[in-house]
Short mmCIF file of C-alpha atoms in Angstrom, two decimals:
data_model
loop_
_atom_site.label_atom_id
_atom_site.label_comp_id
_atom_site.label_asym_id
_atom_site.label_seq_id
_atom_site.Cartn_x
_atom_site.Cartn_y
_atom_site.Cartn_z
CA MET A 561 54.64 57.31 168.20
CA LYS A 562 57.60 59.29 169.47
CA SER A 563 60.36 59.64 166.94
CA LEU A 564 63.66 57.85 167.50
CA VAL A 565 66.53 60.10 168.47
CA THR A 566 69.99 59.53 169.85
CA GLY A 567 70.40 59.53 173.59
CA PRO A 568 72.14 62.09 175.79
CA ALA A 569 75.71 63.00 174.98
CA ALA A 570 77.04 61.49 178.20
CA ARG A 571 75.56 58.09 177.39
CA SER A 572 76.85 58.20 173.80
CA ALA A 573 80.33 59.16 174.98
CA ALA A 574 80.43 56.29 177.46
CA ILE A 575 79.34 53.76 174.84
CA ALA A 576 81.83 55.19 172.34
CA CYS A 577 84.73 54.84 174.77
CA ALA A 578 83.83 51.24 175.49
CA LEU A 579 83.47 50.40 171.80
CA LEU A 580 86.71 52.01 170.72
CA ALA A 581 88.47 50.06 173.45
CA ALA A 582 86.92 46.79 172.34
CA GLY A 583 89.47 46.08 169.62
CA SER A 584 89.37 45.74 165.85
CA PRO A 585 86.39 44.28 163.99
CA LEU A 586 86.31 40.86 162.41
CA PRO A 587 88.85 40.54 159.59
CA VAL A 588 86.66 37.79 158.15
CA LEU A 589 83.13 39.08 157.94
CA ALA A 590 80.16 37.02 158.99
CA GLN A 591 77.42 36.46 156.47
CA ALA A 592 73.91 37.48 157.42
CA PRO A 593 71.88 34.49 158.58
CA THR A 594 70.32 32.69 155.64
CA GLN A 595 66.66 31.91 155.32
CA SER A 596 67.22 28.45 153.89
CA GLN A 597 65.81 25.29 155.38
CA PRO A 598 67.88 24.18 158.40
CA ALA A 599 70.56 21.56 157.89
CA PRO A 600 70.89 18.61 160.29
CA ALA A 601 71.77 19.91 163.73
CA ALA A 602 75.43 19.86 164.70
CA PRO A 603 76.45 18.28 168.01
CA ALA A 604 75.92 20.69 170.87
CA GLN A 605 79.07 22.49 172.03
CA PRO A 606 79.61 24.71 175.03
CA GLU A 607 79.19 28.37 174.17
CA PRO A 608 81.41 31.18 175.43
CA GLU A 609 79.92 33.05 178.32
CA ALA A 610 78.09 36.24 177.46
CA ALA A 611 80.43 39.20 177.31
CA ALA A 612 80.72 41.19 180.46
CA GLN A 613 79.06 44.56 180.57
CA PRO A 614 81.38 47.14 178.92
CA ALA A 615 83.61 48.87 181.41
CA GLY A 616 82.59 52.42 182.13
CA ILE A 617 78.88 51.96 181.36
CA SER A 618 76.42 51.79 184.23
CA GLU A 619 73.46 49.96 182.72
CA SER A 620 70.46 52.19 182.23
CA VAL A 621 67.46 52.53 179.94
CA ALA A 622 68.19 53.42 176.30
CA ALA A 623 64.61 53.03 175.04
CA VAL A 624 61.21 51.67 175.98
CA VAL A 625 59.10 49.88 173.37
CA ASN A 626 55.51 49.31 174.53
CA ASP A 627 56.76 49.05 178.14
CA GLU A 628 59.62 46.70 177.15
CA ILE A 629 63.06 48.05 178.03
CA ILE A 630 66.15 48.25 175.82
CA SER A 631 69.17 48.83 178.05
CA THR A 632 72.34 50.72 177.26
CA TYR A 633 74.15 47.39 177.58
CA ASP A 634 71.90 45.91 174.86
CA LEU A 635 72.67 48.96 172.72
CA ALA A 636 76.45 48.73 173.18
CA GLN A 637 76.39 45.00 172.41
CA ARG A 638 74.42 45.51 169.21
CA MET A 639 76.80 48.28 168.13
CA ARG A 640 79.74 45.91 168.59
CA LEU A 641 78.00 43.24 166.54
CA LEU A 642 77.28 45.73 163.74
CA ILE A 643 80.91 46.85 163.72
CA ALA A 644 82.23 43.28 163.64
CA THR A 645 79.94 42.11 160.82
CA SER A 646 79.88 45.20 158.59
CA GLY A 647 83.60 45.88 158.18
CA VAL A 648 82.99 49.59 158.87
CA GLN A 649 85.62 50.99 161.23
CA PRO A 650 84.44 52.62 164.47
CA THR A 651 85.48 56.27 164.52
CA GLU A 652 84.09 59.42 166.08
CA GLN A 653 82.34 60.08 162.76
CA THR A 654 80.79 56.61 162.32
CA LEU A 655 79.79 55.86 165.94
CA PRO A 656 76.62 58.01 165.83
CA GLN A 657 75.48 56.05 162.77
CA PHE A 658 76.21 52.73 164.50
CA GLN A 659 74.28 53.89 167.56
CA ARG A 660 71.30 55.00 165.45
CA GLU A 661 71.27 51.78 163.40
CA ALA A 662 71.70 49.60 166.50
CA LEU A 663 68.86 51.34 168.33
CA VAL A 664 66.52 51.17 165.32
CA SER A 665 67.34 47.46 164.88
CA LEU A 666 66.67 46.70 168.55
CA VAL A 667 63.39 48.63 168.49
CA ASP A 668 62.28 46.79 165.33
CA GLU A 669 63.17 43.44 166.89
CA ARG A 670 61.17 44.20 170.04
CA LEU A 671 58.18 45.13 167.87
CA GLN A 672 58.60 41.98 165.78
CA PHE A 673 58.78 39.68 168.80
CA GLN A 674 55.79 41.40 170.40
CA GLU A 675 53.78 40.91 167.22
CA LEU A 676 54.90 37.30 166.80
CA ARG A 677 53.98 36.40 170.38
CA ARG A 678 50.57 38.02 169.91
CA VAL A 679 49.97 35.96 166.76
CA GLU A 680 51.19 32.78 168.47
CA ARG A 681 48.74 33.32 171.36
CA GLU A 682 45.78 34.14 169.11
CA GLN A 683 46.34 31.47 166.46
CA LYS A 684 47.89 28.78 168.68
CA ILE A 685 50.85 28.31 166.32
CA ASP A 686 54.63 28.35 166.72
CA ILE A 687 56.49 31.03 164.74
CA VAL A 688 59.53 32.07 166.80
CA ALA A 689 62.66 30.15 165.82
CA THR A 690 63.80 27.43 168.21
CA ASP A 691 67.23 27.22 169.83
CA GLU A 692 68.11 24.38 167.44
CA GLU A 693 67.29 26.51 164.39
CA VAL A 694 69.38 29.39 165.74
CA ASP A 695 72.28 26.98 166.39
CA GLU A 696 72.09 25.81 162.78
CA GLU A 697 72.26 29.40 161.51
CA ILE A 698 75.30 30.09 163.70
CA ALA A 699 77.01 26.96 162.41
CA ASP A 700 76.32 28.12 158.84
CA MET A 701 77.80 31.56 159.58
CA ALA A 702 80.90 29.88 161.02
CA ARG A 703 81.32 27.74 157.88
CA GLN A 704 81.02 30.81 155.66
CA ASN A 705 83.90 32.33 157.65
CA ASN A 706 85.97 29.11 157.41
CA MET A 707 85.72 28.55 161.16
CA THR A 708 84.23 25.98 163.45
CA ARG A 709 81.19 27.07 165.44
CA GLU A 710 83.25 27.24 168.62
CA GLN A 711 86.00 29.30 166.93
CA PHE A 712 83.44 31.73 165.53
CA LEU A 713 81.75 32.34 168.87
CA SER A 714 85.10 32.67 170.63
CA PHE A 715 86.21 35.15 167.98
CA LEU A 716 83.15 37.30 168.62
CA GLY A 717 83.60 36.91 172.37
CA ALA A 718 87.16 38.22 172.12
CA ARG A 719 85.66 41.41 170.67
CA GLY A 720 83.27 41.86 173.56
CA ILE A 721 80.21 40.43 171.80
CA GLY A 722 78.07 38.14 173.94
CA VAL A 723 76.61 35.08 172.26
CA ASP A 724 73.11 36.11 173.39
CA THR A 725 73.40 39.26 171.26
CA LEU A 726 74.08 37.22 168.13
CA ARG A 727 71.38 34.68 168.98
CA GLN A 728 68.78 37.41 169.49
CA GLN A 729 69.48 38.98 166.09
CA ILE A 730 69.38 35.63 164.29
CA ARG A 731 66.19 34.54 166.06
CA ALA A 732 64.47 37.79 165.06
CA GLN A 733 65.57 37.58 161.41
CA VAL A 734 64.60 33.93 160.96
CA SER A 735 61.28 34.25 162.82
CA TRP A 736 60.14 37.43 161.09
CA ALA A 737 61.05 36.16 157.61
CA ARG A 738 59.12 32.96 158.33
CA TRP A 739 56.03 34.91 159.45
CA ILE A 740 56.08 37.27 156.46
CA ARG A 741 56.45 34.39 154.00
CA GLY A 742 53.82 32.35 155.79
CA ARG A 743 51.25 35.13 156.03
CA TYR A 744 51.74 36.83 152.67
CA GLY A 745 53.91 34.57 150.51
CA SER A 746 51.16 32.12 149.60
CA ARG A 747 48.78 34.98 148.81
CA LEU A 748 51.11 36.70 146.37
CA ARG A 749 50.38 35.86 142.77
CA ILE A 750 52.65 37.07 140.01
CA GLY A 751 50.33 37.09 137.01
CA ASP A 752 51.22 36.12 133.47
CA ASP A 753 50.44 39.68 132.42
CA GLN A 754 53.02 41.04 134.88
CA ILE A 755 55.67 38.62 133.64
CA ALA A 756 54.83 39.33 129.99
CA ALA A 757 54.96 43.08 130.57
CA THR A 758 58.34 42.75 132.27
CA GLN A 759 59.67 40.55 129.47
CA ALA A 760 58.46 43.03 126.85
CA ARG A 761 60.11 45.90 128.69
CA LEU A 762 63.38 43.98 129.00
CA GLU A 763 63.33 43.08 125.31
CA ALA A 764 62.71 46.71 124.40
CA ALA A 765 65.62 47.71 126.63
CA ALA A 766 67.94 45.02 125.22
CA ALA A 767 69.34 47.44 122.65
CA LYS A 768 70.41 49.73 125.49
CA PRO A 769 73.25 49.24 128.00
CA GLN A 770 72.77 46.72 130.81
CA TYR A 771 74.41 46.86 134.21
CA GLN A 772 75.54 44.26 136.70
CA ILE A 773 75.20 45.94 140.08
CA SER A 774 75.21 45.53 143.82
CA GLU A 775 72.86 47.80 145.77
CA VAL A 776 72.09 49.24 149.18
CA LEU A 777 68.96 51.18 150.11
CA ILE A 778 68.83 53.14 153.35
CA ASP A 779 65.11 53.27 154.14
CA ALA A 780 64.27 56.84 155.21
CA SER A 781 61.16 55.81 157.15
CA ARG A 782 63.22 53.36 159.19
CA VAL A 783 66.07 55.67 160.21
CA GLY A 784 64.04 58.79 160.94
CA GLY A 785 63.89 60.74 157.68
CA MET A 786 65.77 61.63 154.51
CA GLN A 787 68.40 63.70 156.29
CA GLN A 788 69.41 60.79 158.52
CA ALA A 789 69.30 58.41 155.54
CA MET A 790 71.60 60.69 153.53
CA GLN A 791 74.04 61.14 156.40
CA GLY A 792 74.15 57.39 156.97
CA ALA A 793 74.70 56.68 153.28
CA GLN A 794 77.53 59.22 153.10
CA GLN A 795 79.25 57.53 156.03
CA LEU A 796 78.89 54.11 154.42
CA VAL A 797 80.26 55.32 151.08
CA ALA A 798 83.27 56.84 152.86
CA GLN A 799 83.92 53.57 154.69
CA MET A 800 83.58 51.44 151.55
CA GLN A 801 86.00 53.75 149.77
CA GLN A 802 88.43 52.96 152.59
CA GLY A 803 87.98 49.21 152.20
CA ALA A 804 84.78 48.11 153.97
CA PRO A 805 83.35 45.23 151.85
CA PHE A 806 80.17 46.13 149.99
CA PRO A 807 78.47 42.74 150.65
CA ALA A 808 78.97 43.03 154.42
CA VAL A 809 77.64 46.59 154.47
CA ALA A 810 74.61 45.57 152.39
CA ARG A 811 73.76 42.68 154.71
CA GLN A 812 73.69 44.91 157.77
CA PHE A 813 72.28 48.19 156.45
CA SER A 814 70.25 47.62 153.25
CA ALA A 815 66.44 47.54 153.33
CA LEU A 816 66.22 45.67 150.01
CA PRO A 817 65.56 41.93 149.55
CA THR A 818 69.01 41.66 147.93
CA ALA A 819 70.59 42.39 151.35
CA ALA A 820 70.62 38.65 152.12
CA ALA A 821 72.81 38.14 149.01
CA GLY A 822 75.21 40.93 149.92
CA GLY A 823 73.34 43.43 147.74
CA ASP A 824 73.82 41.43 144.52
CA ALA A 825 71.05 42.51 142.10
CA GLY A 826 72.54 40.76 139.05
CA TRP A 827 72.07 42.23 135.58
CA ILE A 828 69.49 45.00 135.28
CA SER A 829 68.09 46.86 132.29
CA GLN A 830 66.51 50.26 131.83
CA GLY A 831 63.28 50.60 133.79
CA GLU A 832 64.20 48.21 136.62
CA MET A 833 65.70 50.85 138.91
CA PRO A 834 64.49 54.27 140.04
CA THR A 835 65.11 56.94 137.40
CA GLU A 836 67.57 58.75 139.69
CA VAL A 837 69.69 55.59 139.99
CA GLU A 838 69.63 54.87 136.24
CA GLN A 839 70.86 58.40 135.47
CA VAL A 840 73.87 57.80 137.73
CA LEU A 841 74.58 54.34 136.28
CA GLU A 842 74.77 55.81 132.77
CA GLN A 843 77.76 57.90 133.87
CA MET A 844 79.61 55.18 135.81
CA ARG A 845 82.36 52.80 134.74
CA PRO A 846 82.72 49.18 135.92
CA GLY A 847 84.41 49.04 139.32
CA GLN A 848 82.99 52.37 140.47
CA LEU A 849 81.01 53.02 143.65
CA SER A 850 78.33 55.69 143.45
CA GLN A 851 77.80 58.57 145.81
CA PRO A 852 74.50 58.50 147.75
CA ILE A 853 71.50 58.79 145.42
CA PRO A 854 68.29 60.17 146.97
CA VAL A 855 65.09 58.46 145.78
CA ARG A 856 61.48 58.57 146.95
CA ASP A 857 61.82 56.03 149.79
CA GLY A 858 65.37 56.69 150.92
CA VAL A 859 68.93 56.78 149.64
CA TYR A 860 70.57 54.31 147.24
CA ILE A 861 74.22 53.31 146.96
CA VAL A 862 75.19 51.24 143.90
CA TYR A 863 78.39 49.48 142.92
CA LEU A 864 78.75 48.90 139.17
CA ARG A 865 80.44 45.54 138.75
CA ASP A 866 80.14 45.26 134.97
CA LYS A 867 78.43 46.84 131.98
CA ARG A 868 77.51 45.53 128.56
CA ALA A 869 76.44 47.29 125.42
CA GLY A 870 73.00 47.09 123.88
CA GLY A 871 71.72 44.65 121.29
CA GLY A 872 73.01 46.64 118.31
CA ALA A 873 76.63 45.84 119.20
CA THR A 874 78.74 42.68 118.77
CA LEU A 875 80.80 41.37 121.66
CA VAL A 876 83.82 39.10 121.23
CA ASN A 877 85.89 37.13 123.71
CA LEU A 878 89.59 37.19 122.84
CA LYS A 879 92.78 35.52 123.98
CA GLN A 880 96.31 36.43 122.94
CA ALA A 881 99.89 35.20 122.85
CA ALA A 882 102.29 38.14 122.68
CA VAL A 883 105.94 39.09 122.65
CA PRO A 884 106.53 42.51 124.27
CA LEU A 885 108.57 44.83 122.04
CA ALA A 886 109.54 48.46 122.30
CA GLN A 887 108.55 50.78 119.48
CA GLY A 888 111.12 50.62 116.68
CA ALA A 889 112.66 47.37 117.94
CA ASP A 890 113.60 44.62 115.48
CA GLU A 891 110.62 42.26 115.32
CA ALA A 892 112.08 39.48 113.16
CA GLU A 893 112.89 37.09 116.02
CA ALA A 894 109.54 37.72 117.74
CA ARG A 895 107.63 37.22 114.49
CA ALA A 896 109.43 33.93 113.86
CA LYS A 897 108.48 32.70 117.37
CA LEU A 898 104.82 33.56 116.90
CA GLU A 899 104.60 32.12 113.38
CA ALA A 900 106.10 28.86 114.68
CA LEU A 901 103.68 28.87 117.61
CA ARG A 902 100.53 29.61 115.61
CA PRO A 903 100.01 26.09 114.10
CA LYS A 904 100.32 24.58 117.60
CA ILE A 905 97.30 26.54 118.86
CA THR A 906 94.46 24.23 117.90
CA SER A 907 91.80 25.95 120.02
CA CYS A 908 91.33 28.71 122.58
CA GLU A 909 91.69 26.10 125.34
CA THR A 910 95.20 25.14 124.15
CA LEU A 911 96.54 28.68 123.61
CA GLU A 912 98.06 29.24 127.05
CA GLN A 913 99.54 25.74 127.21
CA ALA A 914 101.13 26.04 123.78
CA ALA A 915 102.55 29.49 124.54
CA ALA A 916 103.97 28.37 127.89
CA GLY A 917 106.64 26.34 126.09
CA VAL A 918 108.02 29.31 124.11
CA GLU A 919 110.49 31.59 125.88
CA GLY A 920 109.54 35.28 125.84
CA VAL A 921 105.89 34.69 124.89
CA VAL A 922 103.17 35.89 127.29
CA ALA A 923 99.65 34.49 126.96
CA GLY A 924 96.38 35.52 128.55
CA ASP A 925 92.63 36.02 128.34
CA LEU A 926 91.62 39.50 127.12
CA GLY A 927 88.03 38.96 128.22
CA GLU A 928 84.90 40.16 126.44
CA ALA A 929 84.80 43.49 124.62
CA GLU A 930 82.66 45.32 122.10
CA VAL A 931 84.18 45.03 118.63
CA ALA A 932 83.81 48.75 118.02
CA ASP A 933 85.96 49.51 121.08
CA LEU A 934 88.96 47.43 119.95
CA ALA A 935 92.16 48.82 118.48
CA PRO A 936 91.98 48.80 114.63
CA ALA A 937 94.28 45.79 114.14
CA PHE A 938 92.48 43.74 116.77
CA ARG A 939 89.11 44.87 115.42
CA GLN A 940 89.89 43.51 111.96
CA ALA A 941 90.82 40.13 113.44
CA ALA A 942 87.66 40.07 115.58
CA GLU A 943 85.47 40.83 112.57
CA THR A 944 87.05 38.40 110.08
CA LEU A 945 88.16 35.36 112.11
CA GLN A 946 85.85 32.45 112.91
CA ILE A 947 85.48 31.29 116.52
CA GLY A 948 88.58 29.28 117.42
CA GLN A 949 90.76 30.77 114.66
CA VAL A 950 94.07 32.53 115.37
CA SER A 951 95.31 35.67 113.62
CA GLU A 952 98.62 36.32 111.90
CA PRO A 953 101.05 38.27 114.13
CA ILE A 954 99.68 41.77 114.75
CA ARG A 955 102.03 44.68 115.51
CA THR A 956 101.04 47.24 118.14
CA ASN A 957 102.93 49.78 120.24
CA ALA A 958 103.26 47.11 122.93
CA GLY A 959 104.67 44.31 120.77
CA LEU A 960 103.60 41.47 118.48
CA HIS A 961 100.38 39.53 119.15
CA LEU A 962 98.56 36.41 118.04
CA VAL A 963 94.85 36.94 118.71
CA ALA A 964 92.30 34.11 118.98
CA VAL A 965 88.55 34.67 118.80
CA CYS A 966 87.00 32.47 121.51
CA GLY A 967 83.41 33.67 121.42
CA ARG A 968 81.07 36.08 119.69
CA ARG A 969 77.54 37.19 120.51
CA ALA A 970 75.12 40.06 120.08
CA ALA A 971 75.10 42.37 123.07
CA GLY A 972 72.01 42.05 125.20
CA GLU A 973 71.50 38.49 124.01
CA ALA A 974 71.48 37.06 127.54
CA GLN A 975 68.01 37.80 128.88
CA VAL A 976 66.56 36.86 132.22
CA ASP A 977 64.15 33.94 131.83
CA ARG A 978 60.56 33.72 133.00
CA GLU A 979 61.43 32.09 136.33
CA GLN A 980 64.00 34.76 137.14
CA ILE A 981 61.49 37.50 136.36
CA GLU A 982 58.83 35.85 138.54
CA ASN A 983 61.26 35.43 141.46
CA ARG A 984 62.39 39.04 141.19
CA LEU A 985 58.84 40.41 141.13
CA TYR A 986 57.86 38.13 144.02
CA GLY A 987 60.83 39.32 146.12
CA GLN A 988 60.10 42.97 145.40
CA GLN A 989 56.45 42.67 146.39
CA LEU A 990 57.18 40.66 149.54
CA SER A 991 59.83 43.21 150.57
CA MET A 992 57.40 46.08 150.07
CA ILE A 993 54.76 44.31 152.19
CA ALA A 994 57.29 43.65 154.97
CA ARG A 995 58.41 47.29 155.04
CA ARG A 996 54.80 48.52 155.22
CA TYR A 997 54.05 46.02 158.00
CA MET A 998 56.97 47.34 160.06
CA ARG A 999 55.98 50.94 159.39
CA ASP A 1000 52.49 50.22 160.70
CA LEU A 1001 53.90 48.55 163.82
CA ARG A 1002 56.12 51.56 164.52
CA ASN A 1003 53.26 54.02 163.98
CA SER A 1004 50.95 52.21 166.39
CA ALA A 1005 53.61 51.61 169.08
CA THR A 1006 54.66 53.71 172.05
CA ILE A 1007 58.40 54.20 171.65
CA GLU A 1008 60.42 56.37 174.00
CA THR A 1009 64.13 57.03 173.90
CA ARG A 1010 66.01 58.19 176.97
#
C-alpha cells in the first residue's frame, strides 16, 4: 500500500481559497449520526440541490482507491463538512489537517463500501443503509440542532456543502457499524472472570481519586504515523482553547467508541486509561484541557470535567444563606436577619425560597466538596450537623452564613455496576476489532494519491 500524503501545493492552495471563501462554519454543530434503531420515516421533502463545484477548482483526481477515484471536488466538499460539524475554524494552519483528515475519511469510506459490496455479493445479504435510513439519520441530526430537516440541509447548502456529501458520510457510518456489530458483536463474549477482575480493580482503586473525563484519540495508524497524529492533536487543542466544542471535535476526529457520545467517557478510575494519560490527569484540575498525550496507538486529548477524592475521604453537599459583609463591619443587623430566618428553613429544598423573602440575604448551592478542603468554620458545621440541619450564623471574611448540610457520602462510593462494566468492555473490544479490520483493508489495498 502506498502511504497517504497531501497533494501538490497548487491543488491544496486552490482548495484552501475556495474553503476560506465559503463562509463561517455552523454556529450550531451537528451531532454525528447515531447508531440507534431508525424512527418512523418522516414525510419526504425536497432536498437542496447539490452544491456547485467550488469556484477556482478544476475537478481532478485527488486519490485512487483500488481503481476507484476520489476527486478534488469530493475532497473539498468533505473538508467543508468537517469544518461545519467540528467547530474548528479554517485557517492557514488548520487547513492541512482538514485536508488530511478529509482524504483519510474518504479513502476509508471507499474501502468500507468496497468491502461491504463484496460481502453482499458473496453472502446474498443487504448491509448498505437504504435511502430511508439515511433520511432518518438526517432528520435526527436536524432535531439535535433544533431545526427542521429542510432548514438543516439548507443551512449546510448555504455553506457550500452538497447534500450528497452528507448522505455519503452517514451511509458509510451506519452501514459499517451495522456490519461490524453483525459480524463480530454476537461473537464477543464478556466473561464473568473479566467483569469480576474489572470490579475488583475498581474497588481497589476506589480509595484513589476518580475522574470524569471526555476523550479524543487520534489513531496514528489511520493518519499516517505518530508525527502526523501529534501535529493534528496540537491543532485541535489550539482550536478548542479558542472555543471549538470538545464534543463536536470528538465526533469528527476521535478513533474511540466514545466519539459517538461526543467523547464522554464518564467516571474512570486508576487502571482504566493508559499510564501516560493517568499521569497527566493526576496533575489536572476540573475544567482543564490537556495538551496532546502520546500513547502506544496514537495521541490522546482529555478534558477533565470533574474529580472526586478516594474512598478514605468524606464528601458533603452544602447550601448557604448569607449576608455579605466587609471585614470589621457591624454584624448585628445581619446576624439578627439570619437568626430570624433559620427556623423558617425546614429542609435544604426550602432554603432558597425562605431566603428569597429576606432583603440582603443571598442563597445558593455550594455543591459537593471534601470535608477536609472546607474552611475551618464550614468544616465544623459539615462534621457535626445531621443531613438537613442548618448551622448557627458563621462569620467569614466574606460575611455571615447559614450553612445547611444536604448530603454526605464516602468518596468513591458510587461504583459502576456490572452492566456498565460489561458494556464498556464490549465497546472497547468491538472498537479494537473495527480498527484492526480497517488497518488490514488499508494494508491490502492499492491507494495512490495525486
